[in-house]
């Protein structure tokens, strides 16, 4: 399956979740390639940092920040179980291309319901893509949830009707994720048990969407 993490907002966790999902599937013995579709190349930086620290290669990371991504992805997908696309920061041709390439779109958001999740432009592109690709699955995923962030019941009810819907698995605001990004590691390699458990649950839930 091809999973794309998309949100034109920076800092919501596209790269963090893309790398951790890829790592989780790799850990389960599946072959994975991450496509870094962000011109800033943070997934590639992470991979390079990993090589510098002589950490084992868990999955391939390739840079493909081009509008032709959707033309290359099927060929790349032939050799692996999963492709994970780390999305670009802007709503542009590149995002459209990622929407054409993917089977599952994950939109990381922070728990700020009044902040407006996923821009109208991005959601419009998503609806447009769904016209031609009716099997395209899209979900919001809550990232960086604070320990004490209790989403009020009314908000939870609003979220229940959200389109795209919200995944049940959530990822907390945890230092381990920031440390992992710096050191070319994944949270489970840093023995951050709670963070690792959240990723395991997320990967399983995403896996179930593919069936
Ligand atoms: N769940 C989390 N807990 C703590 N820090 C996080 C979490 N998710 C992301 N971060 C940190 O926030 C910053 C932005 O995350 P990143 O994945 O690069 O976002 P994006 O790719 O959407 O711009 C990074 O420094 C990252 O380490
Ligand atoms: Mg990023």
PDB file of C-alpha atoms and ligand atoms in Angstrom:
ATOM      1  CA  UNK A   1       0.000   0.000   0.000  1.00  0.00           C
ATOM      2  CA  UNK A   2       1.025   3.601  -0.522  1.00  0.00           C
ATOM      3  CA  UNK A   3       0.419   5.875   2.462  1.00  0.00           C
ATOM      4  CA  UNK A   4       0.928   9.632   2.205  1.00  0.00           C
ATOM      5  CA  UNK A   5       1.261  12.004   5.157  1.00  0.00           C
ATOM      6  CA  UNK A   6      -0.114  15.300   3.996  1.00  0.00           C
ATOM      7  CA  UNK A   7      -0.838  18.663   5.539  1.00  0.00           C
ATOM      8  CA  UNK A   8       0.382  21.937   4.176  1.00  0.00           C
ATOM      9  CA  UNK A   9       1.041  23.067   7.745  1.00  0.00           C
ATOM     10  CA  UNK A  10       4.606  22.620   8.917  1.00  0.00           C
ATOM     11  CA  UNK A  11       5.447  21.062  12.243  1.00  0.00           C
ATOM     12  CA  UNK A  12       2.373  18.849  12.519  1.00  0.00           C
ATOM     13  CA  UNK A  13       4.402  15.639  12.357  1.00  0.00           C
ATOM     14  CA  UNK A  14       4.347  14.494   8.739  1.00  0.00           C
ATOM     15  CA  UNK A  15       8.020  13.532   8.763  1.00  0.00           C
ATOM     16  CA  UNK A  16       7.972  12.109  12.284  1.00  0.00           C
ATOM     17  CA  UNK A  17       4.973   9.887  11.603  1.00  0.00           C
ATOM     18  CA  UNK A  18       6.161   8.890   8.105  1.00  0.00           C
ATOM     19  CA  UNK A  19       9.501   7.655   9.473  1.00  0.00           C
ATOM     20  CA  UNK A  20       7.935   5.912  12.458  1.00  0.00           C
ATOM     21  CA  UNK A  21       5.262   4.150  10.411  1.00  0.00           C
ATOM     22  CA  UNK A  22       7.928   3.009   7.964  1.00  0.00           C
ATOM     23  CA  UNK A  23      10.106   1.859  10.856  1.00  0.00           C
ATOM     24  CA  UNK A  24       7.268  -0.034  12.474  1.00  0.00           C
ATOM     25  CA  UNK A  25       6.464  -1.950   9.295  1.00  0.00           C
ATOM     26  CA  UNK A  26      10.159  -2.624   8.698  1.00  0.00           C
ATOM     27  CA  UNK A  27      10.432  -3.959  12.241  1.00  0.00           C
ATOM     28  CA  UNK A  28       7.617  -6.375  11.411  1.00  0.00           C
ATOM     29  CA  UNK A  29       9.745  -7.706   8.558  1.00  0.00           C
ATOM     30  CA  UNK A  30       8.081  -5.806   5.724  1.00  0.00           C
ATOM     31  CA  UNK A  31       9.952  -4.039   2.973  1.00  0.00           C
ATOM     32  CA  UNK A  32       9.353  -0.296   3.026  1.00  0.00           C
ATOM     33  CA  UNK A  33      10.488   2.736   1.066  1.00  0.00           C
ATOM     34  CA  UNK A  34       9.959   6.308   2.243  1.00  0.00           C
ATOM     35  CA  UNK A  35       9.561   8.886  -0.496  1.00  0.00           C
ATOM     36  CA  UNK A  36      10.714  12.262   0.768  1.00  0.00           C
ATOM     37  CA  UNK A  37       8.446  14.596  -1.194  1.00  0.00           C
ATOM     38  CA  UNK A  38       9.465  17.657   0.821  1.00  0.00           C
ATOM     39  CA  UNK A  39      12.033  19.819  -0.980  1.00  0.00           C
ATOM     40  CA  UNK A  40      13.573  20.483   2.454  1.00  0.00           C
ATOM     41  CA  UNK A  41      14.507  16.812   2.634  1.00  0.00           C
ATOM     42  CA  UNK A  42      14.095  16.197   6.367  1.00  0.00           C
ATOM     43  CA  UNK A  43      13.494  12.462   5.947  1.00  0.00           C
ATOM     44  CA  UNK A  44      16.684  12.282   3.886  1.00  0.00           C
ATOM     45  CA  UNK A  45      18.504  14.236   6.612  1.00  0.00           C
ATOM     46  CA  UNK A  46      17.289  11.717   9.172  1.00  0.00           C
ATOM     47  CA  UNK A  47      18.517   8.859   7.006  1.00  0.00           C
ATOM     48  CA  UNK A  48      21.883  10.543   6.537  1.00  0.00           C
ATOM     49  CA  UNK A  49      22.212  11.124  10.275  1.00  0.00           C
ATOM     50  CA  UNK A  50      21.504   7.439  10.773  1.00  0.00           C
ATOM     51  CA  UNK A  51      24.254   6.459   8.360  1.00  0.00           C
ATOM     52  CA  UNK A  52      26.695   8.801  10.135  1.00  0.00           C
ATOM     53  CA  UNK A  53      25.922   7.087  13.414  1.00  0.00           C
ATOM     54  CA  UNK A  54      26.375   3.669  11.786  1.00  0.00           C
ATOM     55  CA  UNK A  55      22.844   2.632  12.682  1.00  0.00           C
ATOM     56  CA  UNK A  56      21.381  -0.217  10.616  1.00  0.00           C
ATOM     57  CA  UNK A  57      19.335   0.638   7.560  1.00  0.00           C
ATOM     58  CA  UNK A  58      15.694  -0.204   8.280  1.00  0.00           C
ATOM     59  CA  UNK A  59      14.131   1.058   5.056  1.00  0.00           C
ATOM     60  CA  UNK A  60      15.133   3.062   2.027  1.00  0.00           C
ATOM     61  CA  UNK A  61      14.556   6.812   1.830  1.00  0.00           C
ATOM     62  CA  UNK A  62      14.525   8.422  -1.577  1.00  0.00           C
ATOM     63  CA  UNK A  63      14.079  12.064  -2.461  1.00  0.00           C
ATOM     64  CA  UNK A  64      11.351  12.671  -5.014  1.00  0.00           C
ATOM     65  CA  UNK A  65      10.008  16.176  -4.569  1.00  0.00           C
ATOM     66  CA  UNK A  66       8.576  16.405  -8.060  1.00  0.00           C
ATOM     67  CA  UNK A  67       5.100  16.725  -9.528  1.00  0.00           C
ATOM     68  CA  UNK A  68       5.771  13.456 -11.357  1.00  0.00           C
ATOM     69  CA  UNK A  69       5.802  11.504  -8.094  1.00  0.00           C
ATOM     70  CA  UNK A  70       2.587   9.659  -9.007  1.00  0.00           C
ATOM     71  CA  UNK A  71       4.195   8.402 -12.207  1.00  0.00           C
ATOM     72  CA  UNK A  72       7.178   6.955 -10.350  1.00  0.00           C
ATOM     73  CA  UNK A  73       5.414   5.562  -7.278  1.00  0.00           C
ATOM     74  CA  UNK A  74       3.745   2.474  -8.842  1.00  0.00           C
ATOM     75  CA  UNK A  75       7.099   1.244 -10.139  1.00  0.00           C
ATOM     76  CA  UNK A  76       8.734   1.830  -6.762  1.00  0.00           C
ATOM     77  CA  UNK A  77       5.837   0.119  -4.995  1.00  0.00           C
ATOM     78  CA  UNK A  78       6.388  -3.060  -7.009  1.00  0.00           C
ATOM     79  CA  UNK A  79       9.463  -3.992  -4.991  1.00  0.00           C
ATOM     80  CA  UNK A  80       8.182  -3.287  -1.482  1.00  0.00           C
ATOM     81  CA  UNK A  81       5.216  -3.967   0.777  1.00  0.00           C
ATOM     82  CA  UNK A  82       4.681  -0.311   1.639  1.00  0.00           C
ATOM     83  CA  UNK A  83       5.562   3.101   0.348  1.00  0.00           C
ATOM     84  CA  UNK A  84       5.285   5.969   2.814  1.00  0.00           C
ATOM     85  CA  UNK A  85       5.247   9.456   1.311  1.00  0.00           C
ATOM     86  CA  UNK A  86       6.460  12.280   3.549  1.00  0.00           C
ATOM     87  CA  UNK A  87       4.444  15.148   2.111  1.00  0.00           C
ATOM     88  CA  UNK A  88       5.424  18.623   0.982  1.00  0.00           C
ATOM     89  CA  UNK A  89       4.662  21.764   2.999  1.00  0.00           C
ATOM     90  CA  UNK A  90       2.601  23.602   0.426  1.00  0.00           C
ATOM     91  CA  UNK A  91      -0.595  22.971  -1.461  1.00  0.00           C
ATOM     92  CA  UNK A  92       0.747  22.673  -4.948  1.00  0.00           C
ATOM     93  CA  UNK A  93       1.380  20.294  -7.821  1.00  0.00           C
ATOM     94  CA  UNK A  94       3.447  18.152  -5.524  1.00  0.00           C
ATOM     95  CA  UNK A  95       0.547  17.627  -3.134  1.00  0.00           C
ATOM     96  CA  UNK A  96      -1.765  16.818  -6.041  1.00  0.00           C
ATOM     97  CA  UNK A  97       0.753  14.277  -7.264  1.00  0.00           C
ATOM     98  CA  UNK A  98       0.962  12.655  -3.818  1.00  0.00           C
ATOM     99  CA  UNK A  99      -2.854  12.459  -3.745  1.00  0.00           C
ATOM    100  CA  UNK A 100      -2.788  10.652  -7.069  1.00  0.00           C
ATOM    101  CA  UNK A 101      -0.108   8.234  -5.912  1.00  0.00           C
ATOM    102  CA  UNK A 102      -1.487   7.175  -2.548  1.00  0.00           C
ATOM    103  CA  UNK A 103      -4.083   4.628  -1.397  1.00  0.00           C
ATOM    104  CA  UNK A 104      -4.302   6.104   2.097  1.00  0.00           C
ATOM    105  CA  UNK A 105      -3.951   9.757   3.074  1.00  0.00           C
ATOM    106  CA  UNK A 106      -3.081  10.538   6.683  1.00  0.00           C
ATOM    107  CA  UNK A 107      -3.432  14.165   7.750  1.00  0.00           C
ATOM    108  CA  UNK A 108      -1.536  14.800  10.988  1.00  0.00           C
ATOM    109  CA  UNK A 109      -3.102  17.529  13.108  1.00  0.00           C
ATOM    110  CA  UNK A 110      -2.524  18.928  16.553  1.00  0.00           C
ATOM    111  CA  UNK A 111      -5.312  18.850  19.117  1.00  0.00           C
ATOM    112  CA  UNK A 112      -6.533  22.375  18.537  1.00  0.00           C
ATOM    113  CA  UNK A 113     -10.050  21.924  17.209  1.00  0.00           C
ATOM    114  CA  UNK A 114     -10.663  25.621  16.697  1.00  0.00           C
ATOM    115  CA  UNK A 115      -7.497  26.092  14.765  1.00  0.00           C
ATOM    116  CA  UNK A 116      -8.992  24.665  11.600  1.00  0.00           C
ATOM    117  CA  UNK A 117      -7.582  21.337  10.576  1.00  0.00           C
ATOM    118  CA  UNK A 118      -6.277  20.742   7.080  1.00  0.00           C
ATOM    119  CA  UNK A 119      -6.781  23.815   4.959  1.00  0.00           C
ATOM    120  CA  UNK A 120      -9.841  24.204   2.790  1.00  0.00           C
ATOM    121  CA  UNK A 121      -7.559  24.088  -0.230  1.00  0.00           C
ATOM    122  CA  UNK A 122      -6.069  20.795   0.792  1.00  0.00           C
ATOM    123  CA  UNK A 123      -9.458  19.268   1.534  1.00  0.00           C
ATOM    124  CA  UNK A 124     -10.686  20.514  -1.835  1.00  0.00           C
ATOM    125  CA  UNK A 125      -7.775  18.758  -3.536  1.00  0.00           C
ATOM    126  CA  UNK A 126      -8.646  15.635  -1.583  1.00  0.00           C
ATOM    127  CA  UNK A 127     -12.279  15.729  -2.764  1.00  0.00           C
ATOM    128  CA  UNK A 128     -11.083  16.299  -6.295  1.00  0.00           C
ATOM    129  CA  UNK A 129      -8.797  13.269  -6.109  1.00  0.00           C
ATOM    130  CA  UNK A 130     -11.625  11.135  -4.689  1.00  0.00           C
ATOM    131  CA  UNK A 131     -13.770  11.802  -7.751  1.00  0.00           C
ATOM    132  CA  UNK A 132     -11.303   9.866  -9.862  1.00  0.00           C
ATOM    133  CA  UNK A 133     -10.031   7.549  -7.162  1.00  0.00           C
ATOM    134  CA  UNK A 134     -13.049   6.367  -5.230  1.00  0.00           C
ATOM    135  CA  UNK A 135     -10.997   3.881  -3.159  1.00  0.00           C
ATOM    136  CA  UNK A 136      -8.835   6.684  -1.741  1.00  0.00           C
ATOM    137  CA  UNK A 137      -9.021   6.541   2.058  1.00  0.00           C
ATOM    138  CA  UNK A 138      -8.314   9.639   4.155  1.00  0.00           C
ATOM    139  CA  UNK A 139      -8.025  10.057   7.934  1.00  0.00           C
ATOM    140  CA  UNK A 140      -6.958  12.747  10.347  1.00  0.00           C
ATOM    141  CA  UNK A 141      -4.451  11.611  12.945  1.00  0.00           C
ATOM    142  CA  UNK A 142      -4.016  13.516  16.191  1.00  0.00           C
ATOM    143  CA  UNK A 143      -0.357  14.116  16.967  1.00  0.00           C
ATOM    144  CA  UNK A 144       1.342  15.908  19.854  1.00  0.00           C
ATOM    145  CA  UNK A 145      -1.535  15.425  22.253  1.00  0.00           C
ATOM    146  CA  UNK A 146      -0.588  16.850  25.615  1.00  0.00           C
ATOM    147  CA  UNK A 147      -0.896  14.579  28.644  1.00  0.00           C
ATOM    148  CA  UNK A 148      -3.588  16.816  30.038  1.00  0.00           C
ATOM    149  CA  UNK A 149      -5.309  17.702  26.825  1.00  0.00           C
ATOM    150  CA  UNK A 150      -8.748  16.375  27.374  1.00  0.00           C
ATOM    151  CA  UNK A 151     -10.737  17.059  24.293  1.00  0.00           C
ATOM    152  CA  UNK A 152     -14.110  18.187  25.552  1.00  0.00           C
ATOM    153  CA  UNK A 153     -17.052  15.944  24.944  1.00  0.00           C
ATOM    154  CA  UNK A 154     -18.670  18.440  22.568  1.00  0.00           C
ATOM    155  CA  UNK A 155     -15.463  18.578  20.571  1.00  0.00           C
ATOM    156  CA  UNK A 156     -15.246  14.812  20.458  1.00  0.00           C
ATOM    157  CA  UNK A 157     -18.782  14.735  19.135  1.00  0.00           C
ATOM    158  CA  UNK A 158     -17.880  17.245  16.442  1.00  0.00           C
ATOM    159  CA  UNK A 159     -14.893  15.123  15.547  1.00  0.00           C
ATOM    160  CA  UNK A 160     -17.092  12.073  15.155  1.00  0.00           C
ATOM    161  CA  UNK A 161     -18.755  13.747  12.180  1.00  0.00           C
ATOM    162  CA  UNK A 162     -15.554  15.009  10.742  1.00  0.00           C
ATOM    163  CA  UNK A 163     -14.766  14.238   7.155  1.00  0.00           C
ATOM    164  CA  UNK A 164     -12.207  12.838   6.781  1.00  0.00           C
ATOM    165  CA  UNK A 165     -12.762  10.924  10.045  1.00  0.00           C
ATOM    166  CA  UNK A 166     -10.246  10.842  12.860  1.00  0.00           C
ATOM    167  CA  UNK A 167      -8.191   7.716  13.589  1.00  0.00           C
ATOM    168  CA  UNK A 168      -8.742   6.224  17.038  1.00  0.00           C
ATOM    169  CA  UNK A 169      -4.964   5.976  17.613  1.00  0.00           C
ATOM    170  CA  UNK A 170      -3.369   9.158  18.874  1.00  0.00           C
ATOM    171  CA  UNK A 171       0.241  10.161  19.342  1.00  0.00           C
ATOM    172  CA  UNK A 172       1.272  12.118  22.417  1.00  0.00           C
ATOM    173  CA  UNK A 173       3.548  15.102  22.768  1.00  0.00           C
ATOM    174  CA  UNK A 174       6.718  13.263  23.789  1.00  0.00           C
ATOM    175  CA  UNK A 175      10.318  14.350  23.972  1.00  0.00           C
ATOM    176  CA  UNK A 176      11.327  10.959  22.573  1.00  0.00           C
ATOM    177  CA  UNK A 177       9.957  11.944  19.161  1.00  0.00           C
ATOM    178  CA  UNK A 178      12.004  15.137  19.046  1.00  0.00           C
ATOM    179  CA  UNK A 179      15.129  13.282  20.233  1.00  0.00           C
ATOM    180  CA  UNK A 180      14.585  10.614  17.622  1.00  0.00           C
ATOM    181  CA  UNK A 181      14.451  13.210  14.865  1.00  0.00           C
ATOM    182  CA  UNK A 182      17.788  14.676  15.972  1.00  0.00           C
ATOM    183  CA  UNK A 183      19.664  11.440  16.391  1.00  0.00           C
ATOM    184  CA  UNK A 184      18.554   9.503  13.332  1.00  0.00           C
ATOM    185  CA  UNK A 185      16.720   7.045  15.559  1.00  0.00           C
ATOM    186  CA  UNK A 186      13.193   5.847  16.055  1.00  0.00           C
ATOM    187  CA  UNK A 187      11.493   5.916  19.435  1.00  0.00           C
ATOM    188  CA  UNK A 188      11.655   2.150  19.885  1.00  0.00           C
ATOM    189  CA  UNK A 189      15.403   2.222  19.308  1.00  0.00           C
ATOM    190  CA  UNK A 190      15.648   4.799  22.081  1.00  0.00           C
ATOM    191  CA  UNK A 191      13.593   2.507  24.359  1.00  0.00           C
ATOM    192  CA  UNK A 192      10.814   5.047  24.650  1.00  0.00           C
ATOM    193  CA  UNK A 193       8.175   2.465  25.441  1.00  0.00           C
ATOM    194  CA  UNK A 194       5.036   4.574  25.551  1.00  0.00           C
ATOM    195  CA  UNK A 195       5.868   6.407  22.332  1.00  0.00           C
ATOM    196  CA  UNK A 196       6.741   3.114  20.651  1.00  0.00           C
ATOM    197  CA  UNK A 197       3.429   1.603  21.750  1.00  0.00           C
ATOM    198  CA  UNK A 198       1.531   4.512  20.235  1.00  0.00           C
ATOM    199  CA  UNK A 199       3.298   3.968  16.931  1.00  0.00           C
ATOM    200  CA  UNK A 200       2.572   0.238  16.998  1.00  0.00           C
ATOM    201  CA  UNK A 201      -1.133   0.941  17.521  1.00  0.00           C
ATOM    202  CA  UNK A 202      -1.145   3.570  14.790  1.00  0.00           C
ATOM    203  CA  UNK A 203       0.577   1.276  12.278  1.00  0.00           C
ATOM    204  CA  UNK A 204      -1.901  -1.503  13.057  1.00  0.00           C
ATOM    205  CA  UNK A 205      -4.886   0.789  12.617  1.00  0.00           C
ATOM    206  CA  UNK A 206      -3.536   2.112   9.317  1.00  0.00           C
ATOM    207  CA  UNK A 207      -2.844  -1.446   8.209  1.00  0.00           C
ATOM    208  CA  UNK A 208      -6.479  -2.362   8.843  1.00  0.00           C
ATOM    209  CA  UNK A 209      -7.615   0.502   6.584  1.00  0.00           C
ATOM    210  CA  UNK A 210      -5.838  -1.102   3.684  1.00  0.00           C
ATOM    211  CA  UNK A 211      -7.980  -4.235   3.773  1.00  0.00           C
TER     212      UNK A 211
HETATM  213  N1  LIG B   1       4.444  13.622  18.957  1.00  0.00           N
HETATM  214  C1  LIG B   1       5.466  14.480  19.042  1.00  0.00           C
HETATM  215  N2  LIG B   1       6.019  14.795  20.239  1.00  0.00           N
HETATM  216  C2  LIG B   1       7.038  15.657  20.338  1.00  0.00           C
HETATM  217  N3  LIG B   1       7.612  16.271  19.295  1.00  0.00           N
HETATM  218  C3  LIG B   1       7.114  16.010  18.067  1.00  0.00           C
HETATM  219  C4  LIG B   1       6.032  15.113  17.861  1.00  0.00           C
HETATM  220  N4  LIG B   1       5.762  15.050  16.532  1.00  0.00           N
HETATM  221  C5  LIG B   1       6.649  15.878  15.947  1.00  0.00           C
HETATM  222  N5  LIG B   1       7.458  16.454  16.843  1.00  0.00           N
HETATM  223  C6  LIG B   1       8.535  17.433  16.605  1.00  0.00           C
HETATM  224  O1  LIG B   1       7.966  18.573  15.993  1.00  0.00           O
HETATM  225  C7  LIG B   1       8.796  19.057  14.967  1.00  0.00           C
HETATM  226  C8  LIG B   1       8.024  19.039  13.651  1.00  0.00           C
HETATM  227  O2  LIG B   1       7.701  17.697  13.320  1.00  0.00           O
HETATM  228  P1  LIG B   1       7.824  17.178  11.829  1.00  0.00           P
HETATM  229  O3  LIG B   1       7.556  15.722  11.843  1.00  0.00           O
HETATM  230  O4  LIG B   1       9.120  17.620  11.233  1.00  0.00           O
HETATM  231  O5  LIG B   1       6.614  17.962  11.155  1.00  0.00           O
HETATM  232  P2  LIG B   1       6.316  18.253   9.595  1.00  0.00           P
HETATM  233  O6  LIG B   1       7.040  17.226   8.805  1.00  0.00           O
HETATM  234  O7  LIG B   1       4.834  18.180   9.479  1.00  0.00           O
HETATM  235  O8  LIG B   1       6.830  19.641   9.349  1.00  0.00           O
HETATM  236  C9  LIG B   1      10.030  18.182  14.943  1.00  0.00           C
HETATM  237  O9  LIG B   1      11.027  18.804  15.683  1.00  0.00           O
HETATM  238  C10 LIG B   1       9.576  16.906  15.635  1.00  0.00           C
HETATM  239  O10 LIG B   1      10.628  16.256  16.299  1.00  0.00           O
HETATM  240 MG1  LIG B   2       8.441  17.375   7.279  1.00  0.00          MG
END
